[in-house]
């Protein structure tokens, strides 16, 4: 169970690195506009907000990776729970305000990781 949980935590972290790249560096390009179905004008108008959002996704990724390399088991567990819950809350909020699919894409791996983490505990 712990191996599955850690694998899902790593996957969640990698997804958030991907979100960081998309929101900070690809937002106004063809890829970013296609993913978020925006015109060039919309992308330019929201570029700074997206970059800020991407930075926060980077912090979530950093926390998830930190939790995987933390050598003290109880602190590593607390970090994992904290950062997974942060991701899940962000996914719920995004699903509520933007589109429900966010809960599946962003929240799905984090929810699964948290379930396996708690089962392994």
Short mmCIF file of C-alpha atoms in Angstrom, two decimals:
data_model
loop_
_atom_site.label_atom_id
_atom_site.label_comp_id
_atom_site.label_asym_id
_atom_site.label_seq_id
_atom_site.Cartn_x
_atom_site.Cartn_y
_atom_site.Cartn_z
CA UNK A 1 0.00 0.00 0.00
CA UNK A 2 2.81 2.41 0.86
CA UNK A 3 4.49 1.86 -2.51
CA UNK A 4 1.23 2.58 -4.34
CA UNK A 5 0.66 5.68 -2.19
CA UNK A 6 4.16 6.99 -2.86
CA UNK A 7 3.83 6.30 -6.57
CA UNK A 8 0.56 8.24 -6.67
CA UNK A 9 2.13 11.07 -4.64
CA UNK A 10 4.98 11.25 -7.16
CA UNK A 11 2.46 11.24 -10.02
CA UNK A 12 0.51 14.05 -8.35
CA UNK A 13 3.73 16.02 -7.94
CA UNK A 14 4.65 15.49 -11.59
CA UNK A 15 1.19 16.62 -12.67
CA UNK A 16 1.67 19.83 -10.71
CA UNK A 17 5.05 20.41 -12.33
CA UNK A 18 3.21 20.05 -15.63
CA UNK A 19 0.58 22.56 -14.51
CA UNK A 20 3.40 24.94 -13.52
CA UNK A 21 4.97 24.71 -16.99
CA UNK A 22 1.62 25.09 -18.72
CA UNK A 23 0.53 28.10 -16.65
CA UNK A 24 3.87 29.89 -16.34
CA UNK A 25 5.49 29.25 -19.71
CA UNK A 26 2.97 27.92 -22.24
CA UNK A 27 -0.11 29.93 -21.31
CA UNK A 28 -0.13 32.34 -24.26
CA UNK A 29 1.19 29.82 -26.78
CA UNK A 30 -0.86 27.44 -28.89
CA UNK A 31 -0.71 24.63 -26.32
CA UNK A 32 -1.89 26.75 -23.39
CA UNK A 33 -4.65 28.39 -25.40
CA UNK A 34 -5.84 25.00 -26.66
CA UNK A 35 -5.92 23.39 -23.23
CA UNK A 36 -7.90 26.25 -21.73
CA UNK A 37 -9.84 27.10 -24.92
CA UNK A 38 -8.79 30.75 -24.96
CA UNK A 39 -8.24 33.33 -27.62
CA UNK A 40 -4.86 35.05 -27.84
CA UNK A 41 -6.43 38.12 -26.27
CA UNK A 42 -7.85 36.15 -23.33
CA UNK A 43 -4.49 34.47 -22.78
CA UNK A 44 -2.63 37.77 -22.79
CA UNK A 45 -5.13 39.35 -20.42
CA UNK A 46 -4.83 36.51 -17.90
CA UNK A 47 -1.11 35.76 -18.35
CA UNK A 48 0.05 37.22 -15.03
CA UNK A 49 -2.73 35.50 -13.07
CA UNK A 50 -1.93 32.18 -14.72
CA UNK A 51 1.77 32.55 -13.92
CA UNK A 52 0.92 33.16 -10.28
CA UNK A 53 -1.33 30.10 -10.28
CA UNK A 54 1.48 28.09 -11.87
CA UNK A 55 3.84 29.16 -9.12
CA UNK A 56 1.42 27.85 -6.50
CA UNK A 57 1.22 24.54 -8.37
CA UNK A 58 5.01 24.44 -8.19
CA UNK A 59 4.87 24.88 -4.43
CA UNK A 60 2.43 21.97 -4.18
CA UNK A 61 4.76 19.82 -6.29
CA UNK A 62 7.74 20.80 -4.14
CA UNK A 63 5.87 19.87 -0.98
CA UNK A 64 4.81 16.51 -2.38
CA UNK A 65 8.38 15.70 -3.45
CA UNK A 66 9.69 16.88 -0.07
CA UNK A 67 7.28 14.48 1.63
CA UNK A 68 8.73 11.60 -0.41
CA UNK A 69 12.34 12.30 0.58
CA UNK A 70 11.73 13.25 4.22
CA UNK A 71 13.65 10.70 6.30
CA UNK A 72 11.62 10.99 9.51
CA UNK A 73 8.57 8.75 8.95
CA UNK A 74 5.99 10.56 11.08
CA UNK A 75 6.92 13.96 9.65
CA UNK A 76 6.90 12.51 6.11
CA UNK A 77 3.38 11.18 6.75
CA UNK A 78 2.21 14.59 8.01
CA UNK A 79 3.70 16.32 4.96
CA UNK A 80 2.04 13.83 2.61
CA UNK A 81 -1.36 14.30 4.21
CA UNK A 82 -1.02 18.09 4.30
CA UNK A 83 0.03 18.54 0.68
CA UNK A 84 -2.43 15.95 -0.65
CA UNK A 85 -5.27 17.68 1.19
CA UNK A 86 -4.11 21.02 -0.25
CA UNK A 87 -4.25 19.55 -3.76
CA UNK A 88 -7.68 18.04 -3.11
CA UNK A 89 -9.06 21.32 -1.76
CA UNK A 90 -7.67 23.18 -4.80
CA UNK A 91 -9.27 20.58 -7.10
CA UNK A 92 -12.64 20.89 -5.38
CA UNK A 93 -12.47 24.67 -5.63
CA UNK A 94 -11.46 24.51 -9.31
CA UNK A 95 -14.22 22.03 -10.06
CA UNK A 96 -16.78 24.24 -8.38
CA UNK A 97 -15.70 27.50 -10.02
CA UNK A 98 -14.24 26.47 -13.37
CA UNK A 99 -15.28 23.00 -14.52
CA UNK A 100 -16.05 19.69 -12.78
CA UNK A 101 -13.43 17.82 -14.79
CA UNK A 102 -10.72 19.50 -12.67
CA UNK A 103 -11.74 17.30 -9.76
CA UNK A 104 -10.89 14.22 -11.79
CA UNK A 105 -7.70 15.49 -13.43
CA UNK A 106 -6.14 17.34 -10.50
CA UNK A 107 -7.90 15.75 -7.57
CA UNK A 108 -8.19 12.13 -8.71
CA UNK A 109 -4.55 11.12 -8.24
CA UNK A 110 -4.34 13.03 -4.95
CA UNK A 111 -7.51 11.42 -3.59
CA UNK A 112 -6.28 7.97 -4.58
CA UNK A 113 -2.87 8.71 -3.02
CA UNK A 114 -4.49 9.83 0.22
CA UNK A 115 -6.68 6.73 0.38
CA UNK A 116 -3.68 4.42 -0.14
CA UNK A 117 -1.60 6.44 2.31
CA UNK A 118 -4.24 6.11 5.01
CA UNK A 119 -4.66 2.39 4.28
CA UNK A 120 -0.89 1.93 4.64
CA UNK A 121 -0.86 3.79 7.96
#
